[in-house]
Short mmCIF file of C-alpha atoms in Angstrom, two decimals:
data_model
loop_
_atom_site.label_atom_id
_atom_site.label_comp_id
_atom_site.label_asym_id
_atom_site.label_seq_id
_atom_site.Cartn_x
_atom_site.Cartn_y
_atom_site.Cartn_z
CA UNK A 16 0.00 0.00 0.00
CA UNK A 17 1.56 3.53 -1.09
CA UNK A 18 2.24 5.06 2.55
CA UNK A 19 0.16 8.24 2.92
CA UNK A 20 1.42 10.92 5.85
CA UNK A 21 -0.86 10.42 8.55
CA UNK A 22 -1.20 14.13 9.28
CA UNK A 23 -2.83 15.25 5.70
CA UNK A 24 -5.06 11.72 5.46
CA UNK A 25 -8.39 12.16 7.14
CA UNK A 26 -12.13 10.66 7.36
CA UNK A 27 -15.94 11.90 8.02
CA UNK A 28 -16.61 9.93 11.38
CA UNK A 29 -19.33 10.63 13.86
CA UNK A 30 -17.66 9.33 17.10
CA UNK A 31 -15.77 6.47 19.10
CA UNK A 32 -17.61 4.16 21.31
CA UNK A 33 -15.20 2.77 24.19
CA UNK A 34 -16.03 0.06 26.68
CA UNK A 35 -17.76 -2.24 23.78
CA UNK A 36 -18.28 -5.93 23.72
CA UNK A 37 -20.73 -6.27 20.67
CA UNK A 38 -18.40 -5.70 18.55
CA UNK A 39 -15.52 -8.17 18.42
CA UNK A 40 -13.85 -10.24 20.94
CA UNK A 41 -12.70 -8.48 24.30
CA UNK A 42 -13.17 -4.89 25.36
CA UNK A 43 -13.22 -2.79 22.15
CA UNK A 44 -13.42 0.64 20.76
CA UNK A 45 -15.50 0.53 17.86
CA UNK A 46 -15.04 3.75 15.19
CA UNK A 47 -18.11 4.91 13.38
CA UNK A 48 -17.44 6.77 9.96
CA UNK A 49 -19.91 8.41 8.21
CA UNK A 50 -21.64 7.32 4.58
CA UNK A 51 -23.06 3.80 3.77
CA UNK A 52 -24.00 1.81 0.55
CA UNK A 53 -27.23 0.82 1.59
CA UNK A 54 -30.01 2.78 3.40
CA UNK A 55 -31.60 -0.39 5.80
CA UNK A 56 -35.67 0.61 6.22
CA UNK A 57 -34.53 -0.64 10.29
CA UNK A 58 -30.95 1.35 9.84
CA UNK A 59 -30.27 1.75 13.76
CA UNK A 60 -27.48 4.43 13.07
CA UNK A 61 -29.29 6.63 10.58
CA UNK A 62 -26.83 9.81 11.10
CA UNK A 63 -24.22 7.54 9.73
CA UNK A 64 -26.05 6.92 5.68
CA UNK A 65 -25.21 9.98 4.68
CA UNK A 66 -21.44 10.75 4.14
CA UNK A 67 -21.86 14.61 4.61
CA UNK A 68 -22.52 15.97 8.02
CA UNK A 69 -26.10 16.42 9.68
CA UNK A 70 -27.33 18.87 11.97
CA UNK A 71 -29.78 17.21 14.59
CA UNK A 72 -31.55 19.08 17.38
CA UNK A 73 -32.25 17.40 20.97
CA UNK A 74 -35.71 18.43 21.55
CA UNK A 75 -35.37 17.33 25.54
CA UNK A 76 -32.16 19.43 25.95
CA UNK A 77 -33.79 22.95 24.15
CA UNK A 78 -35.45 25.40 26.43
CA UNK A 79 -37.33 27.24 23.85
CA UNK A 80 -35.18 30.62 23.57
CA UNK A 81 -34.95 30.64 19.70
CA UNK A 82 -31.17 31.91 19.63
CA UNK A 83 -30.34 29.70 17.03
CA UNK A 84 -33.18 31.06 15.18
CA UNK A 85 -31.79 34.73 15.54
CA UNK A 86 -28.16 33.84 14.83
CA UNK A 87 -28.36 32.16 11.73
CA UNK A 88 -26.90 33.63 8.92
CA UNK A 89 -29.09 31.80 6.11
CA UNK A 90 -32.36 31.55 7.86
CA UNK A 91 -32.67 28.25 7.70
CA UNK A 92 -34.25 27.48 11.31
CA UNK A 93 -37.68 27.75 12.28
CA UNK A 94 -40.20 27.01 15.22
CA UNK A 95 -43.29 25.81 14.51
CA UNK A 96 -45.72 24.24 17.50
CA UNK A 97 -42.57 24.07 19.81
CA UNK A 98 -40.08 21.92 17.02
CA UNK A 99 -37.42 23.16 15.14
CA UNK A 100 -37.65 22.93 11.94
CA UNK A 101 -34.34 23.00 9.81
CA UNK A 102 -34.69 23.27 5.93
CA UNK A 103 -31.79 21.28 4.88
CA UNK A 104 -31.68 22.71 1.46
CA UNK A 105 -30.64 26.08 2.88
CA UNK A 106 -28.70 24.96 6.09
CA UNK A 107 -25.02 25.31 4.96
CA UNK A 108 -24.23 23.22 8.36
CA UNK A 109 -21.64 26.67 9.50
CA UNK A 110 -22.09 25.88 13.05
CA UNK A 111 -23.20 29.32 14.08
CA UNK A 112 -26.38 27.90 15.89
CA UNK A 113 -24.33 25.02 17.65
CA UNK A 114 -21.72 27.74 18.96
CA UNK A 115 -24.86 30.08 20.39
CA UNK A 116 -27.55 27.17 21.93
CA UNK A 117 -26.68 28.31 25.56
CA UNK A 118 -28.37 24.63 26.18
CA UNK A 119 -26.62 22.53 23.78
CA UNK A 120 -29.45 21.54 21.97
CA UNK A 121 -28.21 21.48 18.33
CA UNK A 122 -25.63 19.47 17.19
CA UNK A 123 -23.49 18.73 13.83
CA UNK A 124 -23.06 15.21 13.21
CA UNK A 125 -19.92 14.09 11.16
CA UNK A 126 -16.80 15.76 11.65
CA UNK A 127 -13.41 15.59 9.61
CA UNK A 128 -10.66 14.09 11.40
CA UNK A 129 -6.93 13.25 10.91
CA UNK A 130 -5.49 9.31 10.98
CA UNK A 131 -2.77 10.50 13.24
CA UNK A 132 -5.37 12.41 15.66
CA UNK A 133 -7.70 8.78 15.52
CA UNK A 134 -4.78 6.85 16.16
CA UNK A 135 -3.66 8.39 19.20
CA UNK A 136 -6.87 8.87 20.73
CA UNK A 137 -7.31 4.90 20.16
CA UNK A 138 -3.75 4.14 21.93
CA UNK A 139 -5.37 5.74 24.89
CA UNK A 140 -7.10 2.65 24.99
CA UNK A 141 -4.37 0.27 24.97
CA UNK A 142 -4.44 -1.36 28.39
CA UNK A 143 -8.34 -2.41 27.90
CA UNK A 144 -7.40 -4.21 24.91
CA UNK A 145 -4.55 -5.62 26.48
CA UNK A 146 -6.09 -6.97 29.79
CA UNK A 147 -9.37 -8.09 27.82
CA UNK A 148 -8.31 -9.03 24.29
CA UNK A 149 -10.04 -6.33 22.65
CA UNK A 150 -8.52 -4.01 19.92
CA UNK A 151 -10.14 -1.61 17.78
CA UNK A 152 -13.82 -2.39 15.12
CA UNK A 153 -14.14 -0.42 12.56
CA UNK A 154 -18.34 0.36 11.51
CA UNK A 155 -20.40 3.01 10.50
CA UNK A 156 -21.88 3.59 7.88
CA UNK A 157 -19.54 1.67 5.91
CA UNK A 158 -15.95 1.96 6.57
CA UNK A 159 -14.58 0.79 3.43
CA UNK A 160 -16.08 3.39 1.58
CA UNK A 161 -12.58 5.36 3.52
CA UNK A 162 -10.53 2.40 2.61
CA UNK A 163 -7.50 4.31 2.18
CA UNK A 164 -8.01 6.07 5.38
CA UNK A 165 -9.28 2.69 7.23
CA UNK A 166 -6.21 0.53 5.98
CA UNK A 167 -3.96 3.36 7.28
CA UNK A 168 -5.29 3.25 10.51
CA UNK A 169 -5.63 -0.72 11.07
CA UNK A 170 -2.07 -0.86 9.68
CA UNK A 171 -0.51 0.95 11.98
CA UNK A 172 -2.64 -0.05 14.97
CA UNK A 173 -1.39 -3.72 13.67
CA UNK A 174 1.98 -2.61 14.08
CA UNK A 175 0.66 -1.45 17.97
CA UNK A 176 -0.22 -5.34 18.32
CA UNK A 177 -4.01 -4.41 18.66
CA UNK A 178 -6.74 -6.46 17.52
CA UNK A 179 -7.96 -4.87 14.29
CA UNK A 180 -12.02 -5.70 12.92
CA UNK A 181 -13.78 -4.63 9.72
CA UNK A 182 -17.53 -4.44 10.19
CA UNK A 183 -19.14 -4.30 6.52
CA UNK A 184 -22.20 -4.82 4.70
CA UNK A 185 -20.29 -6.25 1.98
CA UNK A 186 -21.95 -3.98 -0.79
CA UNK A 187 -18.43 -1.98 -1.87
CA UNK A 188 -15.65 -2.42 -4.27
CA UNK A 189 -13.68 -5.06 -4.42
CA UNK A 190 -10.65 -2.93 -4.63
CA UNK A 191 -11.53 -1.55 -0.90
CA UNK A 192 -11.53 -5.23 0.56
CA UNK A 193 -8.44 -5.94 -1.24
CA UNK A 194 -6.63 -2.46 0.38
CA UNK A 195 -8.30 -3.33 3.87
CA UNK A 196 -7.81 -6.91 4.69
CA UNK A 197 -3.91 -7.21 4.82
CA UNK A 198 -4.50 -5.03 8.57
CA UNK A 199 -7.90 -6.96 9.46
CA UNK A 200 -7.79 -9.71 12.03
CA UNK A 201 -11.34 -10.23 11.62
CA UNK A 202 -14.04 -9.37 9.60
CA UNK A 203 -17.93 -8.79 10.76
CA UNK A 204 -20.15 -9.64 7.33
CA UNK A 205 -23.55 -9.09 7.04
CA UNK A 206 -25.82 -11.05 5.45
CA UNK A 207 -29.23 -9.48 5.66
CA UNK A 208 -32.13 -11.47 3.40
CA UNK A 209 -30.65 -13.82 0.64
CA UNK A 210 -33.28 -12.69 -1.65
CA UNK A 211 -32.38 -9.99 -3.88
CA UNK A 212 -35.22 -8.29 -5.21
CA UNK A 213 -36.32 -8.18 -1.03
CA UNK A 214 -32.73 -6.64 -0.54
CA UNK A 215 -33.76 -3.97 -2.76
CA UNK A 216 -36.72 -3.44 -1.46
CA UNK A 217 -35.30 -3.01 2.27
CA UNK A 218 -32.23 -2.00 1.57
CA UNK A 219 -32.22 -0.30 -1.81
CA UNK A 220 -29.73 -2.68 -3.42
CA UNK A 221 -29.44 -6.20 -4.63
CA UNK A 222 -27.38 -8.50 -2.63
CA UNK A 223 -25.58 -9.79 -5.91
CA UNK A 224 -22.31 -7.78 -5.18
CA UNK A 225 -22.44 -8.90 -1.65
CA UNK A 226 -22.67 -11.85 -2.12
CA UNK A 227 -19.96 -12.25 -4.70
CA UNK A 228 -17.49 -10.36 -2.14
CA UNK A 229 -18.16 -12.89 0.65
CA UNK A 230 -17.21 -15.68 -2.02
CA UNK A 231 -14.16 -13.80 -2.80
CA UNK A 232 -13.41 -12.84 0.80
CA UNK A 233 -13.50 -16.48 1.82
CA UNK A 234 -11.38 -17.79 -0.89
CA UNK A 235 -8.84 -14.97 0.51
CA UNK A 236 -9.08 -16.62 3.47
CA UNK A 237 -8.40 -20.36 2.84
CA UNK A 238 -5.62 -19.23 0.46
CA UNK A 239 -4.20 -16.10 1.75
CA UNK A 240 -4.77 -15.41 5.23
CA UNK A 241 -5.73 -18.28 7.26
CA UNK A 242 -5.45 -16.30 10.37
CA UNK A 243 -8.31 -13.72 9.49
CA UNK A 244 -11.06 -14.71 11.43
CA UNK A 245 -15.10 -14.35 9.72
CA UNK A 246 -17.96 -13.53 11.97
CA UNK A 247 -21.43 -13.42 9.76
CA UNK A 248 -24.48 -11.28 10.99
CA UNK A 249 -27.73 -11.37 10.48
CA UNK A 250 -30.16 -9.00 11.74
CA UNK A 251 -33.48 -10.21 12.66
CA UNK A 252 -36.23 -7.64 11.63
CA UNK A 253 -39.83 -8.59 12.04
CA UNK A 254 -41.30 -9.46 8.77
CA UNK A 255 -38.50 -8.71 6.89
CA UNK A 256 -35.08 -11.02 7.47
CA UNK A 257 -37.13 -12.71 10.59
CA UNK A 258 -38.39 -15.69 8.25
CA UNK A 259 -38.18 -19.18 8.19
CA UNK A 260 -37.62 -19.19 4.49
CA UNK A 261 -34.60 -16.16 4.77
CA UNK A 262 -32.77 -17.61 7.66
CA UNK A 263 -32.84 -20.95 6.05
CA UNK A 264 -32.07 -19.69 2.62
CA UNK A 265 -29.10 -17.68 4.42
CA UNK A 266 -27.76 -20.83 6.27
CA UNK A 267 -27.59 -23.22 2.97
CA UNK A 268 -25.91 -20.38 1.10
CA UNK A 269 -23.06 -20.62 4.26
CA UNK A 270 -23.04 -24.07 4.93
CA UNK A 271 -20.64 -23.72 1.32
CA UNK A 272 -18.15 -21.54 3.86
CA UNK A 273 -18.28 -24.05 6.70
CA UNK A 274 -14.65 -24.22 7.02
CA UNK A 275 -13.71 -20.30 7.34
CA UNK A 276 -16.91 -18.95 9.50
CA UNK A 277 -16.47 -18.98 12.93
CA UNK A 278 -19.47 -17.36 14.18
CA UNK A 279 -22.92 -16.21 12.89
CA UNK A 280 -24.50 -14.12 15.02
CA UNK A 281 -28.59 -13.13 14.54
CA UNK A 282 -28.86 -9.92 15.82
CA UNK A 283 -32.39 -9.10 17.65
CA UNK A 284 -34.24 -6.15 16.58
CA UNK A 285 -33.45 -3.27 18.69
CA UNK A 286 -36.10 0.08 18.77
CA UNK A 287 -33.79 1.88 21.32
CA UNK A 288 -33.06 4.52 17.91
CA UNK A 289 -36.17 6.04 17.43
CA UNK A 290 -35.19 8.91 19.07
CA UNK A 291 -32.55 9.30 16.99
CA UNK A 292 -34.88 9.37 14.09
CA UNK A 293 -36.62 12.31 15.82
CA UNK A 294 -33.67 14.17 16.41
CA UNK A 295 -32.46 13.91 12.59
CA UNK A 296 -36.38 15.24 11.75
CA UNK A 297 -36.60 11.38 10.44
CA UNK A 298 -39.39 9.23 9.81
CA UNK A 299 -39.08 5.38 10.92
CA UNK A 300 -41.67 3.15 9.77
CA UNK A 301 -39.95 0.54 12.86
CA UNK A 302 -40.26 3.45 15.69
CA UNK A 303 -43.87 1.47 17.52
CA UNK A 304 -42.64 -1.85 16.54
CA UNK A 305 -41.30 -3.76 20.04
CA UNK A 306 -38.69 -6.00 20.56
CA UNK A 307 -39.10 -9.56 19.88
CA UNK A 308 -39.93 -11.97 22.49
CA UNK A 309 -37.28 -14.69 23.45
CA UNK A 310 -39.64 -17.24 21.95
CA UNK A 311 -39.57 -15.39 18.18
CA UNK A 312 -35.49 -15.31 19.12
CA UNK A 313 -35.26 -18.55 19.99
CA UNK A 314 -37.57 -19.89 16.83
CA UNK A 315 -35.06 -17.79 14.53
CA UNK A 316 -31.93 -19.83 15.97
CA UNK A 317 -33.78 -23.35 14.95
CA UNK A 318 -34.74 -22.53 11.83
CA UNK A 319 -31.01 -21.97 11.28
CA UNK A 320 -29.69 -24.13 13.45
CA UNK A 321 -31.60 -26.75 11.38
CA UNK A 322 -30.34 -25.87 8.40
CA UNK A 323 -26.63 -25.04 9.29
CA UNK A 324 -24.35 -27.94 9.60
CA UNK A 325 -22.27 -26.53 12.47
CA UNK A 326 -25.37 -25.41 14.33
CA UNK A 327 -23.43 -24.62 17.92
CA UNK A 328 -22.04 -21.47 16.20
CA UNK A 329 -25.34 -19.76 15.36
CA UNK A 330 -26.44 -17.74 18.22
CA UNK A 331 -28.46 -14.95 19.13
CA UNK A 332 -27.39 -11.52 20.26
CA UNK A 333 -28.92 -8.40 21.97
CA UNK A 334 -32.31 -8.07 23.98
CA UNK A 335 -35.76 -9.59 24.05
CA UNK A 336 -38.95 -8.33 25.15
CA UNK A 337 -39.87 -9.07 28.39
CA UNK A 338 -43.06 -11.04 28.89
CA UNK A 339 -45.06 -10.46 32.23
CA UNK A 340 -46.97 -13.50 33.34
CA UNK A 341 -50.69 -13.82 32.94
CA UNK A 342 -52.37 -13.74 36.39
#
């Protein structure tokens, strides 16, 4: 890889989250840049689909005194029944009303920042990974849509001895894999609904290029870098990917990769975002749908497991809804 100075290469990212275990193995610090390939009808992190910045507003956190309003130099803010309105075709996201909310209450999403900056802000983290063997994910969005900036940064935290991950959706350029993976211990790949024209329609893409990349990534694997471990994911959206026929579609398309997965994980639905659908001035056609129950979970892991010939490695991750009894 031509070497790049770290002090001129930099990324859109919206922020670091520290202390995580959903991630990876160990205690990580997963990085979330900014802009994604696919816009997920469920997406939980919708400030990252966009690569530009976003202005959001934090409705609990405003108290009402309409300096924003007064300070901005386009006019682009506006209260209307006690909500901000922000016409984002005029908003030239300046940061004027973020510097004068006495309350905080506006925010710019997506910020540019430096590998060299990133890098030392994640060796601050060193002794977690360390003590819990942890290292550093790299999400979004889509990070290899920055592969140059990714691969810079997960080289030389390589060279650091920390844990590197690449969390994808697999829908990128082949090229980007091919500059990433050399720094990737292990690689997070989602595999949403194995149905393409139902991709589209949740997703607004195929799958075909996805698809193709995880048969490419795998042969990489066996061939090139036996050490590079593959996690598959699979969220589980109520009448979307939740089916018996997806999950069992999904688990005879792996059972070909037997050999190089190590873990498929089937995320649970999670409606904790909604509010950040609010704050963005987003609708979400998932914000009144619950949780599943641990009944739907555990019905989602059979109809893999039944399928998938190395069934102990197909498990379910994140929260149920909680059932009270019947009295």
């Amino acid at each position: 890889m031509e070497k790049t100075t770290l002090d001129t290469l930099n990324a859109t990212y919206l922020h670091l989250q520290r202390l995580s275990t959903e991630d990876g193995p160990g205690i990580r610090t997963t990085v979330f840049l900014k802009g994604c390939s696919l816009h997920c009808a469920w997406c939980h992190n919708p400030e990252s689909i966009s690569s530009k910045p976003f202005l959001q507003w934090h409705s609990r956190l405003c108290i009402g005194c309409q300096t924003c309003i007064l300070s901005c130099p386009n006019d682009s803010l506006s209260m209307q029944d006690g909500v901000l309105r922000i016409d984002r075709n005029v908003c030239r996201l300046c940061g004027v009303c973020t510097d004068a909310c006495p309350a905080n209450a506006l925010e710019i999403l997506g910020k540019k920042i430096y590998s060299s900056e990133l890098i030392d802000e994640l060796l601050k983290d060193s002794a977690f990974f360390a003590r819990s063997g942890g290292g550093v994910t790299f999400s979004g969005g889509e990070p290899a849509l920055q592969p140059e900036f990714t691969a810079t940064v997960m080289e030389t935290l390589r060279e650091r001895g920390i844990h590197t991950a690449l969390d994808t959706c697999g829908n990128i350029p082949r090229a980007s894999l091919e500059l990433i993976l050399p720094y990737t211990d292990l690689v997070l790949y989602d595999i949403k609904l194995m149905d393409s024209r139902q991709h589209k329609q949740f997703t607004r893409a195929g799958n075909e290029l996805i698809l193709e990349n995880l048969r490419w990534l795998v042969h990489y694997i066996r061939h090139d870098a036996p050490s590079v471990q593959l996690w598959i994911r699979t969220p589980l959206i109520p009448q979307a990917t939740a089916t018996q026929a997806n999950l069992q579609a999904i688990a005879a398309f792996l059972t070909e990769f037997e050999d190089v997965i190590e873990r498929w994980e089937l995320c649970a639905f999670n409606n904790l975002c909604h509010d950040k659908y609010a704050r963005l001035g987003m609708h979400w056609e998932y914000a009144d749908r619950p949780l599943m129950t641990q009944a739907e979970l555990n019905e989602c892991q059979t109809w893999a497991r039944t399928i998938y010939r190395k069934p102990q490695i197909v498990n379910v991750t994140g929260a149920a809804r909680s059932e009270q009894s019947k009295g």
